[in-house]
Amino acid sequence: MNIILLGPPGAGKGTQARILVEGRGMIQLSTGDMLREARTSGTEMGNKVAAIMDAGELVTDEIVIGLIEEKLEGDHGGGFIFDGFPRTLAQADALGALLKKHDAKLDAVVEMRVDDNALVQRITARSTCGNCGEVYNDITKPIPADGKCESCGGNEFKRRADDNEESLKTRLMEYYKKTSPLIGYYYHAGALKPVNGLGEIEEVAAEISEALGG
Ligand code: AMP
């Protein structure tokens, strides 16, 4: 099964993708994670994308499509979760063509709905384990009192450079201008499954599971 997790920054795509990976053996393809890795590599592409990401803008379609194309060459396993990709209509068209090339299809597009106020609260309070990527929130899911990650025991936590109110404003604007048209695109294709992203992590996971047919 191949699915897209679609939603604004802070909707919980990464958190839910991790649950799907654990529960269903799917492969998470997060273009955000790939780009964060690329920017630490010191390559020309890494340097180019770093400034764009910090400003909260979208990197070019060409770069992200290239990253996804590479990953699709690998083992398909339990299927792919596209997390944060596609973000433009051109990326959606490219994904359709790439899946076709691999004789694969898109099974569902899970649209995670969360209002803007919740997004600001989630993002400005967010940190992640530097080792395994487990996501924490200062208010709703604080780092354990012993300072160790509940998932892997790691003790280094990071905040993303673009998780601040200024970048978030741009990221939200980019979402509404360039990514939200994909809601209509996939609705028209009969693939859209809207879920309420505002509940507890487990509640949202249950709703997604139901949307995917249990
Ligand atoms: P994310 O981790 O998905 O929130 O992505 C972090 C940042 O990476 C975004 O604000 C963009 O600058 C960049 N990015 C990630 N995925 C894409 C994409 N599919 N298209 C363009 N830019 C992307």
XYZ file of C-alpha atoms and ligand atoms in Angstrom:
237
model
C 0.000 0.000 0.000
C 1.323 3.446 -0.956
C -0.068 6.496 0.800
C 0.488 10.232 1.081
C 0.204 12.089 4.384
C -0.985 15.553 3.405
C -1.342 18.470 5.808
C 0.168 21.747 6.989
C 3.402 21.921 8.997
C 2.759 20.621 12.515
C -0.268 18.525 11.506
C 1.454 15.416 12.870
C 2.519 13.780 9.594
C 5.906 12.656 10.923
C 4.442 11.295 14.163
C 1.760 9.311 12.346
C 4.234 8.098 9.725
C 6.377 6.585 12.498
C 3.337 4.733 13.859
C 2.535 3.361 10.388
C 6.141 2.252 9.924
C 6.054 0.360 13.231
C 2.583 -1.121 12.783
C 2.599 -1.974 9.099
C 6.237 -2.233 8.073
C 5.837 0.598 5.597
C 8.742 2.770 4.457
C 8.603 6.457 5.390
C 9.827 8.818 2.696
C 10.076 12.286 4.245
C 11.509 14.861 1.855
C 11.998 17.179 4.874
C 14.222 14.559 6.575
C 16.119 13.936 3.318
C 16.735 17.658 2.865
C 17.855 18.070 6.500
C 20.325 15.260 5.913
C 21.496 16.843 2.657
C 22.127 20.217 4.309
C 24.492 18.718 6.872
C 26.495 16.998 4.131
C 28.193 20.211 2.999
C 27.376 19.437 -0.638
C 26.435 22.181 -3.075
C 22.834 21.034 -3.023
C 22.846 20.986 0.805
C 24.072 24.559 1.033
C 21.557 25.700 -1.537
C 18.565 24.242 0.285
C 19.596 25.281 3.820
C 18.736 28.961 3.391
C 15.459 28.154 1.633
C 14.379 25.781 4.407
C 15.257 28.181 7.205
C 13.167 30.872 5.547
C 10.251 28.432 5.391
C 10.021 28.434 1.597
C 9.729 25.403 -0.669
C 12.837 24.042 -2.370
C 12.564 23.447 -6.114
C 10.400 20.686 -7.521
C 13.405 19.364 -9.427
C 15.409 18.706 -6.251
C 12.676 16.959 -4.266
C 11.436 14.923 -7.219
C 15.031 13.764 -7.746
C 15.277 12.676 -4.090
C 12.052 10.679 -4.284
C 12.984 9.151 -7.619
C 16.165 7.728 -6.075
C 14.277 6.176 -3.154
C 11.693 4.515 -5.370
C 14.460 2.531 -7.023
C 14.899 0.596 -3.766
C 12.894 -2.159 -2.113
C 9.143 -1.477 -1.957
C 8.618 -3.594 1.178
C 5.290 -2.913 2.835
C 4.711 0.162 0.665
C 5.649 3.808 0.943
C 4.386 6.624 3.121
C 5.034 9.909 1.354
C 5.460 12.396 4.206
C 5.693 16.038 3.146
C 5.718 15.107 -0.537
C 4.140 16.074 -2.899
C 3.797 19.751 -1.961
C 2.972 21.195 -5.405
C 0.852 20.112 -8.349
C 4.018 19.510 -10.405
C 5.318 17.165 -7.665
C 1.958 15.345 -7.595
C 2.084 14.800 -11.366
C 5.689 13.582 -11.095
C 4.797 11.151 -8.310
C 1.967 9.717 -10.386
C 4.355 9.147 -13.294
C 7.042 7.603 -11.065
C 4.603 5.178 -9.446
C 3.324 4.184 -12.862
C 6.874 3.528 -14.021
C 7.295 1.117 -11.086
C 3.909 -0.559 -11.750
C 2.709 0.792 -8.425
C -0.294 2.895 -7.505
C -1.386 5.363 -4.898
C -3.876 3.802 -2.487
C -4.858 6.766 -0.343
C -4.117 10.381 0.447
C -4.707 11.021 4.131
C -5.465 14.699 4.650
C -4.709 15.686 8.247
C -6.880 18.641 9.269
C -5.649 20.880 12.067
C -6.462 24.568 12.656
C -3.745 27.219 12.514
C -3.735 28.049 16.253
C -2.950 24.449 17.132
C -0.172 24.399 14.517
C 1.592 27.418 16.016
C 1.354 25.903 19.512
C 2.643 22.526 18.331
C 5.523 23.826 16.261
C 6.933 26.414 18.639
C 6.913 23.807 21.460
C 8.357 20.967 19.366
C 11.653 19.145 19.852
C 12.924 15.799 18.620
C 15.333 13.164 19.869
C 18.636 13.659 18.065
C 19.128 9.909 17.904
C 15.811 8.341 16.834
C 13.657 11.316 15.845
C 10.926 10.744 18.464
C 8.863 13.937 18.616
C 8.238 15.775 21.920
C 6.160 18.827 22.824
C 6.907 21.053 25.833
C 3.230 21.096 26.803
C 1.537 17.920 25.588
C 4.431 15.443 25.572
C 7.428 16.793 27.492
C 10.860 15.160 27.422
C 10.867 12.632 30.335
C 12.090 14.001 33.683
C 15.190 11.762 33.579
C 16.219 13.490 30.340
C 16.166 10.244 28.360
C 14.178 9.617 25.195
C 11.307 7.208 25.947
C 11.831 5.469 22.639
C 15.617 4.925 22.465
C 17.112 6.258 25.727
C 19.063 8.968 23.877
C 19.756 12.171 25.785
C 20.213 14.765 23.055
C 17.244 16.716 21.842
C 17.045 19.224 18.993
C 14.793 21.997 17.858
C 14.464 22.587 14.138
C 15.918 25.852 12.815
C 12.632 26.551 11.003
C 10.386 25.846 14.026
C 9.933 29.488 14.970
C 6.959 31.828 14.481
C 8.582 33.803 11.663
C 9.436 30.792 9.454
C 6.139 29.181 10.346
C 4.210 32.126 8.888
C 5.957 31.575 5.554
C 5.575 27.781 5.775
C 1.823 28.143 6.337
C 1.509 30.603 3.459
C 3.437 28.206 1.185
C 1.094 25.423 2.293
C -2.078 27.338 1.512
C -0.798 28.735 -1.787
C 1.041 25.768 -3.255
C 0.103 22.574 -1.377
C -3.577 22.932 -0.482
C -4.618 22.723 -4.197
C -3.595 19.059 -3.895
C -6.683 18.491 -1.730
C -8.881 19.139 -4.769
C -6.495 17.221 -7.029
C -6.704 14.032 -4.963
C -10.388 14.470 -4.142
C -11.023 14.479 -7.865
C -8.897 11.312 -8.182
C -11.100 9.636 -5.531
C -8.126 9.085 -3.209
C -8.705 11.718 -0.501
C -9.331 10.528 3.094
C -9.740 13.478 5.459
C -9.028 12.829 9.163
C -9.256 15.094 12.197
C -5.649 15.746 13.207
C -6.553 17.566 16.420
C -7.069 14.588 18.758
C -4.608 12.625 20.863
C -1.862 10.838 18.887
C -3.546 7.426 19.391
C -6.970 8.761 18.371
C -5.576 10.205 15.138
C -3.713 6.930 14.485
C -6.969 4.989 14.914
C -8.779 7.312 12.521
C -6.027 6.898 9.927
C -6.106 3.138 10.316
C -9.865 3.158 9.723
C -9.436 5.422 6.684
C -6.941 2.892 5.301
C -9.439 0.080 5.688
C -8.404 -1.183 9.182
P 9.085 19.253 6.619
O 10.064 18.521 7.463
O 8.236 18.352 5.781
O 8.265 20.242 7.404
O 9.945 20.114 5.573
C 10.863 21.102 6.017
C 11.231 22.022 4.867
O 11.861 21.270 3.832
C 10.073 22.726 4.173
O 9.673 23.916 4.843
C 10.676 23.010 2.799
O 11.590 24.090 2.855
C 11.484 21.739 2.539
N 10.651 20.682 1.892
C 10.325 19.461 2.404
N 9.612 18.736 1.538
C 9.465 19.523 0.432
C 8.804 19.352 -0.815
N 8.111 18.223 -1.099
N 8.870 20.364 -1.712
C 9.556 21.495 -1.460
N 10.190 21.735 -0.292
C 10.151 20.761 0.651
